[in-house]
PDB file of C-alpha atoms in Angstrom:
ATOM      1  CA  MET A   1      -0.037   0.005   0.073  1.00 51.00           C
ATOM      2  CA  LYS A   2       1.155   3.490  -0.854  1.00 51.00           C
ATOM      3  CA  LYS A   3       1.342   6.081   2.240  1.00 51.00           C
ATOM      4  CA  LYS A   4      -0.338   9.338   1.659  1.00 51.00           C
ATOM      5  CA  PRO A   5       1.943  12.267   1.265  1.00 52.00           C
ATOM      6  CA  ARG A   6       2.301  14.406   4.404  1.00 54.00           C
ATOM      7  CA  ASN A   7       2.070  17.841   2.803  1.00 56.00           C
ATOM      8  CA  GLY A   8      -1.401  17.625   1.971  1.00 57.00           C
ATOM      9  CA  PRO A   9      -3.846  20.289   3.181  1.00 58.00           C
ATOM     10  CA  GLY A  10      -4.430  18.915   6.507  1.00 59.00           C
ATOM     11  CA  CYS A  11      -0.882  18.957   7.393  1.00 60.00           C
ATOM     12  CA  ARG A  12      -0.586  22.680   6.557  1.00 65.00           C
ATOM     13  CA  ARG A  13      -3.428  23.191   8.688  1.00 66.00           C
ATOM     14  CA  ASP A  14      -1.720  21.588  11.645  1.00 67.00           C
ATOM     15  CA  LEU A  15       1.748  23.536  11.001  1.00 68.00           C
ATOM     16  CA  LYS A  16      -0.229  26.838  10.782  1.00 68.00           C
ATOM     17  CA  LYS A  17      -1.783  25.863  14.513  1.00 68.00           C
ATOM     18  CA  LEU A  18       1.608  25.172  15.941  1.00 66.00           C
ATOM     19  CA  VAL A  19       3.054  28.525  14.593  1.00 64.00           C
ATOM     20  CA  ILE A  20       0.032  30.337  16.179  1.00 69.00           C
ATOM     21  CA  MET A  21       0.366  28.547  19.481  1.00 68.00           C
ATOM     22  CA  MET A  22       4.179  29.051  19.511  1.00 69.00           C
ATOM     23  CA  LYS A  23       3.582  32.868  18.877  1.00 67.00           C
ATOM     24  CA  LEU A  24       0.994  33.060  21.819  1.00 65.00           C
ATOM     25  CA  THR A  25       3.399  31.153  24.102  1.00 68.00           C
ATOM     26  CA  CYS A  26       6.242  33.695  23.480  1.00 64.00           C
ATOM     27  CA  LEU A  27       3.909  36.582  23.724  1.00 63.00           C
ATOM     28  CA  LEU A  28       2.491  35.267  27.197  1.00 59.00           C
ATOM     29  CA  THR A  29       6.071  34.414  28.357  1.00 61.00           C
ATOM     30  CA  CYS A  30       7.245  38.234  27.468  1.00 55.00           C
ATOM     31  CA  CYS A  31       4.294  39.417  29.450  1.00 50.00           C
ATOM     32  CA  LEU A  32       5.259  37.394  32.563  1.00 51.00           C
ATOM     33  CA  VAL A  33       8.697  38.274  32.323  1.00 44.00           C
ATOM     34  CA  GLN A  34       7.723  42.029  32.181  1.00 54.00           C
ATOM     35  CA  ALA A  35       5.028  41.602  35.040  1.00 44.00           C
ATOM     36  CA  VAL A  36       7.749  39.909  37.341  1.00 42.00           C
ATOM     37  CA  ALA A  37      10.225  42.865  36.662  1.00 44.00           C
ATOM     38  CA  SER A  38       7.869  45.386  37.278  1.00 46.00           C
ATOM     39  CA  ASP A  39       6.808  43.868  40.653  1.00 45.00           C
ATOM     40  CA  ALA A  40      10.322  43.419  41.641  1.00 43.00           C
ATOM     41  CA  GLN A  41      11.003  47.154  40.633  1.00 47.00           C
ATOM     42  CA  SER A  42       7.986  48.294  42.588  1.00 51.00           C
ATOM     43  CA  ARG A  43       9.042  46.351  45.756  1.00 61.00           C
ATOM     44  CA  ARG A  44      12.889  47.530  45.898  1.00 79.00           C
ATOM     45  CA  LYS A  45      14.750  46.467  49.060  1.00 88.00           C
ATOM     46  CA  VAL A  46      16.504  48.849  51.396  1.00 89.00           C
ATOM     47  CA  THR A  47      19.449  48.115  53.421  1.00 90.00           C
ATOM     48  CA  MET A  48      21.155  51.001  55.460  1.00 90.00           C
ATOM     49  CA  HIS A  49      23.077  51.380  58.784  1.00 88.00           C
ATOM     50  CA  LEU A  50      23.712  54.989  59.704  1.00 87.00           C
ATOM     51  CA  GLU A  51      23.583  55.798  63.112  1.00 81.00           C
ATOM     52  CA  ARG A  52      23.403  59.783  62.852  1.00 83.00           C
ATOM     53  CA  ALA A  53      22.800  61.102  59.380  1.00 89.00           C
ATOM     54  CA  THR A  54      20.753  63.892  57.773  1.00 92.00           C
ATOM     55  CA  ILE A  55      17.600  63.222  55.775  1.00 92.00           C
ATOM     56  CA  LYS A  56      19.624  64.480  52.680  1.00 91.00           C
ATOM     57  CA  GLU A  57      22.295  62.046  53.182  1.00 92.00           C
ATOM     58  CA  VAL A  58      20.093  59.122  54.097  1.00 92.00           C
ATOM     59  CA  LEU A  59      18.066  59.835  50.723  1.00 93.00           C
ATOM     60  CA  ALA A  60      21.334  60.168  48.783  1.00 92.00           C
ATOM     61  CA  GLU A  61      22.106  56.552  49.831  1.00 92.00           C
ATOM     62  CA  TYR A  62      18.921  55.300  48.815  1.00 92.00           C
ATOM     63  CA  GLN A  63      19.503  56.778  45.215  1.00 91.00           C
ATOM     64  CA  ARG A  64      22.869  55.373  45.250  1.00 90.00           C
ATOM     65  CA  GLN A  65      21.724  51.793  46.063  1.00 89.00           C
ATOM     66  CA  THR A  66      18.256  51.399  44.196  1.00 88.00           C
ATOM     67  CA  GLY A  67      19.487  54.006  41.217  1.00 89.00           C
ATOM     68  CA  THR A  68      15.957  55.468  41.730  1.00 90.00           C
ATOM     69  CA  ILE A  69      15.786  59.360  41.846  1.00 90.00           C
ATOM     70  CA  VAL A  70      14.031  61.068  44.771  1.00 92.00           C
ATOM     71  CA  VAL A  71      12.263  64.415  44.095  1.00 92.00           C
ATOM     72  CA  TYR A  72      11.509  66.817  46.673  1.00 91.00           C
ATOM     73  CA  SER A  73      11.692  70.672  47.484  1.00 88.00           C
ATOM     74  CA  SER A  74      14.254  71.604  50.115  1.00 83.00           C
ATOM     75  CA  ASP A  75      12.068  74.606  51.172  1.00 86.00           C
ATOM     76  CA  LYS A  76       9.548  72.122  52.620  1.00 87.00           C
ATOM     77  CA  LEU A  77      11.668  69.234  53.548  1.00 90.00           C
ATOM     78  CA  GLU A  78      13.673  69.926  56.546  1.00 89.00           C
ATOM     79  CA  THR A  79      16.878  67.862  54.723  1.00 89.00           C
ATOM     80  CA  SER A  80      19.283  68.935  57.970  1.00 90.00           C
ATOM     81  CA  ARG A  81      17.524  67.001  60.368  1.00 88.00           C
ATOM     82  CA  GLU A  82      19.248  64.071  61.821  1.00 89.00           C
ATOM     83  CA  VAL A  83      17.641  60.676  61.589  1.00 86.00           C
ATOM     84  CA  ARG A  84      18.718  57.088  62.482  1.00 84.00           C
ATOM     85  CA  ALA A  85      18.778  55.027  59.487  1.00 86.00           C
ATOM     86  CA  ARG A  86      18.934  51.119  60.307  1.00 86.00           C
ATOM     87  CA  PHE A  87      17.109  48.922  57.632  1.00 88.00           C
ATOM     88  CA  LYS A  88      17.835  45.409  56.529  1.00 88.00           C
ATOM     89  CA  ALA A  89      15.999  44.149  53.347  1.00 88.00           C
ATOM     90  CA  VAL A  90      12.833  46.495  54.102  1.00 88.00           C
ATOM     91  CA  ASP A  91      10.386  47.554  51.681  1.00 89.00           C
ATOM     92  CA  GLU A  92      10.534  51.043  50.434  1.00 87.00           C
ATOM     93  CA  GLU A  93       7.197  51.905  52.270  1.00 90.00           C
ATOM     94  CA  VAL A  94       8.843  50.904  55.549  1.00 89.00           C
ATOM     95  CA  PHE A  95      11.931  53.279  54.767  1.00 91.00           C
ATOM     96  CA  PHE A  96      10.250  56.237  53.934  1.00 91.00           C
ATOM     97  CA  ASP A  97       7.786  56.064  56.516  1.00 90.00           C
ATOM     98  CA  ALA A  98      10.795  55.936  59.006  1.00 89.00           C
ATOM     99  CA  VAL A  99      12.908  58.616  57.606  1.00 89.00           C
ATOM    100  CA  LEU A 100       9.997  60.992  57.041  1.00 90.00           C
ATOM    101  CA  ALA A 101       8.316  60.581  60.498  1.00 87.00           C
ATOM    102  CA  GLY A 102       7.749  63.723  62.277  1.00 83.00           C
ATOM    103  CA  SER A 103       8.698  65.892  59.093  1.00 86.00           C
ATOM    104  CA  ASN A 104       5.013  66.524  58.108  1.00 87.00           C
ATOM    105  CA  MET A 105       5.700  65.182  54.650  1.00 90.00           C
ATOM    106  CA  SER A 106       4.425  62.382  52.671  1.00 91.00           C
ATOM    107  CA  TYR A 107       5.677  60.400  49.508  1.00 91.00           C
ATOM    108  CA  LYS A 108       4.261  58.750  46.287  1.00 90.00           C
ATOM    109  CA  ILE A 109       6.136  55.647  44.977  1.00 88.00           C
ATOM    110  CA  GLN A 110       6.406  56.112  40.966  1.00 84.00           C
ATOM    111  CA  ASP A 111       8.079  53.411  38.691  1.00 79.00           C
ATOM    112  CA  ASP A 112      11.084  55.733  37.923  1.00 85.00           C
ATOM    113  CA  TYR A 113      11.378  57.943  40.928  1.00 90.00           C
ATOM    114  CA  ILE A 114      10.024  58.738  44.391  1.00 92.00           C
ATOM    115  CA  LEU A 115       8.441  62.103  44.769  1.00 92.00           C
ATOM    116  CA  ILE A 116       8.174  63.711  48.801  1.00 92.00           C
ATOM    117  CA  VAL A 117       5.227  65.944  49.055  1.00 91.00           C
ATOM    118  CA  PRO A 118       3.673  67.834  52.041  1.00 90.00           C
ATOM    119  CA  ALA A 119       1.346  65.687  54.168  1.00 86.00           C
ATOM    120  CA  PRO A 120      -2.389  66.318  53.625  1.00 80.00           C
ATOM    121  CA  ALA A 121      -3.608  68.187  56.447  1.00 65.00           C
ATOM    122  CA  THR A 122      -6.002  66.240  58.679  1.00 62.00           C
ATOM    123  CA  PRO A 123      -9.393  67.904  59.581  1.00 60.00           C
ATOM    124  CA  GLN A 124      -9.369  69.327  63.244  1.00 62.00           C
ATOM    125  CA  GLU A 125     -12.207  68.276  65.632  1.00 67.00           C
ATOM    126  CA  GLN A 126     -14.229  71.258  66.218  1.00 75.00           C
ATOM    127  CA  GLU A 127     -14.797  72.287  69.371  1.00 87.00           C
ATOM    128  CA  VAL A 128     -18.139  72.735  71.232  1.00 91.00           C
ATOM    129  CA  ALA A 129     -19.095  74.759  74.325  1.00 93.00           C
ATOM    130  CA  ARG A 130     -21.827  73.647  76.215  1.00 94.00           C
ATOM    131  CA  GLY A 131     -23.563  74.781  79.426  1.00 95.00           C
ATOM    132  CA  ARG A 132     -26.951  75.896  81.080  1.00 96.00           C
ATOM    133  CA  VAL A 133     -28.267  79.274  81.710  1.00 96.00           C
ATOM    134  CA  THR A 134     -30.514  80.039  84.704  1.00 96.00           C
ATOM    135  CA  ASN A 135     -31.926  83.129  86.356  1.00 95.00           C
ATOM    136  CA  ALA A 136     -31.102  84.283  90.074  1.00 93.00           C
ATOM    137  CA  ALA A 137     -33.781  81.813  91.497  1.00 93.00           C
ATOM    138  CA  GLY A 138     -31.594  78.781  89.414  1.00 93.00           C
ATOM    139  CA  GLU A 139     -34.532  78.523  86.975  1.00 95.00           C
ATOM    140  CA  PRO A 140     -33.806  77.615  83.280  1.00 95.00           C
ATOM    141  CA  LEU A 141     -34.156  80.432  80.780  1.00 95.00           C
ATOM    142  CA  ALA A 142     -35.171  79.630  77.282  1.00 94.00           C
ATOM    143  CA  GLY A 143     -34.470  81.714  74.409  1.00 93.00           C
ATOM    144  CA  VAL A 144     -31.154  83.555  75.636  1.00 95.00           C
ATOM    145  CA  THR A 145     -29.025  84.649  72.700  1.00 95.00           C
ATOM    146  CA  ILE A 146     -25.373  83.279  72.751  1.00 95.00           C
ATOM    147  CA  ARG A 147     -22.584  84.799  70.390  1.00 94.00           C
ATOM    148  CA  VAL A 148     -18.989  84.005  70.480  1.00 93.00           C
ATOM    149  CA  LYS A 149     -17.283  87.066  70.437  1.00 92.00           C
ATOM    150  CA  GLY A 150     -15.949  88.863  67.468  1.00 89.00           C
ATOM    151  CA  THR A 151     -17.696  86.174  65.128  1.00 88.00           C
ATOM    152  CA  ASP A 152     -21.226  85.520  63.603  1.00 86.00           C
ATOM    153  CA  ARG A 153     -21.587  82.212  65.236  1.00 87.00           C
ATOM    154  CA  GLY A 154     -23.858  81.566  68.249  1.00 89.00           C
ATOM    155  CA  GLY A 155     -27.123  79.750  68.990  1.00 92.00           C
ATOM    156  CA  ILE A 156     -29.928  79.795  71.727  1.00 92.00           C
ATOM    157  CA  THR A 157     -30.937  78.067  74.771  1.00 94.00           C
ATOM    158  CA  ASP A 158     -33.552  75.385  74.822  1.00 94.00           C
ATOM    159  CA  LYS A 159     -36.474  74.959  76.951  1.00 92.00           C
ATOM    160  CA  ASP A 160     -34.263  73.624  79.755  1.00 93.00           C
ATOM    161  CA  GLY A 161     -31.912  76.447  79.525  1.00 94.00           C
ATOM    162  CA  LEU A 162     -29.326  74.343  77.676  1.00 95.00           C
ATOM    163  CA  PHE A 163     -26.931  75.636  74.730  1.00 95.00           C
ATOM    164  CA  ARG A 164     -24.560  74.084  72.337  1.00 93.00           C
ATOM    165  CA  VAL A 165     -22.265  76.235  70.320  1.00 93.00           C
ATOM    166  CA  ALA A 166     -19.551  75.390  67.811  1.00 89.00           C
ATOM    167  CA  LEU A 167     -16.210  77.395  68.254  1.00 89.00           C
ATOM    168  CA  PRO A 168     -13.868  78.499  65.874  1.00 85.00           C
ATOM    169  CA  PRO A 169     -10.545  77.658  65.920  1.00 81.00           C
ATOM    170  CA  GLY A 170      -7.943  79.873  68.068  1.00 75.00           C
ATOM    171  CA  GLU A 171      -7.219  80.321  72.017  1.00 70.00           C
ATOM    172  CA  ALA A 172      -8.853  83.599  73.007  1.00 73.00           C
ATOM    173  CA  ARG A 173     -12.471  82.883  72.780  1.00 87.00           C
ATOM    174  CA  ALA A 174     -15.542  84.401  74.694  1.00 93.00           C
ATOM    175  CA  LEU A 175     -19.235  83.748  74.591  1.00 95.00           C
ATOM    176  CA  GLN A 176     -21.716  86.535  75.309  1.00 95.00           C
ATOM    177  CA  PHE A 177     -24.972  85.934  76.666  1.00 96.00           C
ATOM    178  CA  SER A 178     -27.905  88.269  76.429  1.00 95.00           C
ATOM    179  CA  PHE A 179     -31.448  88.206  77.110  1.00 95.00           C
ATOM    180  CA  VAL A 180     -34.274  90.860  77.307  1.00 92.00           C
ATOM    181  CA  GLY A 181     -34.351  92.521  80.712  1.00 91.00           C
ATOM    182  CA  MET A 182     -31.415  90.991  81.956  1.00 94.00           C
ATOM    183  CA  LYS A 183     -28.076  92.138  82.481  1.00 94.00           C
ATOM    184  CA  PRO A 184     -25.832  90.791  79.479  1.00 95.00           C
ATOM    185  CA  VAL A 185     -22.788  88.275  80.536  1.00 95.00           C
ATOM    186  CA  GLU A 186     -19.410  87.549  78.930  1.00 96.00           C
ATOM    187  CA  VAL A 187     -17.466  84.244  79.694  1.00 95.00           C
ATOM    188  CA  ALA A 188     -14.062  83.424  78.718  1.00 93.00           C
ATOM    189  CA  TYR A 189     -13.921  79.797  76.988  1.00 91.00           C
ATOM    190  CA  ARG A 190     -10.900  77.710  78.169  1.00 88.00           C
ATOM    191  CA  GLY A 191     -11.950  74.173  77.438  1.00 86.00           C
ATOM    192  CA  GLN A 192     -14.630  74.046  80.244  1.00 89.00           C
ATOM    193  CA  GLU A 193     -16.752  70.967  80.004  1.00 90.00           C
ATOM    194  CA  GLU A 194     -19.811  72.664  80.999  1.00 94.00           C
ATOM    195  CA  ILE A 195     -20.343  76.387  81.187  1.00 94.00           C
ATOM    196  CA  LEU A 196     -23.054  77.539  83.821  1.00 95.00           C
ATOM    197  CA  VAL A 197     -24.258  80.980  83.459  1.00 96.00           C
ATOM    198  CA  THR A 198     -26.576  82.981  85.659  1.00 96.00           C
ATOM    199  CA  LEU A 199     -28.582  86.127  84.154  1.00 96.00           C
ATOM    200  CA  GLU A 200     -29.519  88.796  86.792  1.00 94.00           C
ATOM    201  CA  ASP A 201     -32.462  91.124  86.144  1.00 92.00           C
ATOM    202  CA  ALA A 202     -31.693  94.631  84.909  1.00 87.00           C
ATOM    203  CA  GLU A 203     -32.645  97.454  87.028  1.00 75.00           C
ATOM    204  CA  VAL A 204     -34.666  99.946  84.999  1.00 63.00           C
ATOM    205  CA  GLU A 205     -34.759 103.772  86.261  1.00 59.00           C
ATOM    206  CA  ILE A 206     -37.465 106.067  85.389  1.00 54.00           C
ATOM    207  CA  GLU A 207     -36.141 109.473  84.287  1.00 57.00           C
ATOM    208  CA  GLU A 208     -37.113 112.672  86.053  1.00 57.00           C
ATOM    209  CA  VAL A 209     -40.163 114.326  84.546  1.00 52.00           C
ATOM    210  CA  VAL A 210     -40.440 117.939  83.630  1.00 56.00           C
ATOM    211  CA  VAL A 211     -43.494 119.649  82.989  1.00 55.00           C
ATOM    212  CA  THR A 212     -43.136 122.214  80.067  1.00 56.00           C
ATOM    213  CA  GLY A 213     -46.480 123.584  79.458  1.00 56.00           C
ATOM    214  CA  VAL A 214     -50.124 123.974  80.769  1.00 58.00           C
ATOM    215  CA  PHE A 215     -53.440 123.409  78.916  1.00 58.00           C
ATOM    216  CA  THR A 216     -56.982 123.114  79.633  1.00 60.00           C
ATOM    217  CA  ARG A 217     -59.370 120.240  78.897  1.00 60.00           C
ATOM    218  CA  ARG A 218     -62.752 118.758  79.885  1.00 61.00           C
ATOM    219  CA  ALA A 219     -62.232 116.224  82.824  1.00 57.00           C
ATOM    220  CA  ASN A 220     -65.147 114.124  81.288  1.00 60.00           C
ATOM    221  CA  SER A 221     -63.091 113.785  77.804  1.00 59.00           C
ATOM    222  CA  TYR A 222     -59.865 112.667  79.645  1.00 56.00           C
ATOM    223  CA  THR A 223     -59.045 108.820  80.094  1.00 61.00           C
ATOM    224  CA  GLY A 224     -56.054 109.184  82.408  1.00 57.00           C
ATOM    225  CA  ALA A 225     -55.388 109.888  86.081  1.00 61.00           C
ATOM    226  CA  ILE A 226     -56.157 113.638  87.022  1.00 61.00           C
ATOM    227  CA  ALA A 227     -55.780 115.854  90.046  1.00 65.00           C
ATOM    228  CA  SER A 228     -57.216 119.392  90.311  1.00 66.00           C
ATOM    229  CA  VAL A 229     -54.996 122.056  91.636  1.00 64.00           C
ATOM    230  CA  LYS A 230     -56.416 125.718  92.103  1.00 66.00           C
ATOM    231  CA  GLY A 231     -54.452 128.758  90.996  1.00 62.00           C
ATOM    232  CA  ASP A 232     -53.891 129.892  94.520  1.00 66.00           C
ATOM    233  CA  GLU A 233     -52.258 126.426  95.502  1.00 64.00           C
ATOM    234  CA  LEU A 234     -49.869 127.084  92.466  1.00 57.00           C
ATOM    235  CA  ARG A 235     -49.010 130.549  93.074  1.00 60.00           C
ATOM    236  CA  ARG A 236     -47.999 129.522  96.784  1.00 62.00           C
ATOM    237  CA  VAL A 237     -45.649 126.702  95.559  1.00 57.00           C
ATOM    238  CA  GLY A 238     -44.403 129.550  93.025  1.00 52.00           C
TER     239      GLY A 238
END
């Protein structure tokens, strides 16, 4: 029996599939090698033994070991501050966290360089003044106006005389309390947990009344309190 030739259409199709599989294998291998290299580059290890060195010297040694450029502003980073750099095959994150501790600076790790930038400001917790306002008898006063001196911040007391006012940042702060018919009070805030305020009644004085004229009017048309004085009596007082 004669053998079929192996260079027929079927053989060519198999060869074409084999070539495609080899190309895919090479492509996947290249991608894997690149990924491994990239991961190794992003996880550079640092070994350093410097007892007393400035931040500038430590960063220079890091650049020498890794070949990675460190970018920073000398106006914002205190490069003359001394640090202790003792590391043995640690990740970059551990290295920079330790070197920049207390400097108010942060870092961003890129493929070809390290960028040192000011650390983002953390929001400060807002201080709140709390307390209670009463009258001289110890009864709670509702509707008392509270103002933070020199600002437009403030609030009012509730039915139990309690208040809660958000304070602006700063040190010298004072609260002003006012209520109709009572003497205003100013209290300096120095971090008290509770402020107790007592408002006293304001003394209202009646000014002296001066008579500047005399007129005649029928008594039955006047609705107020009247008193009759004769002319002789007025002349005697004269």
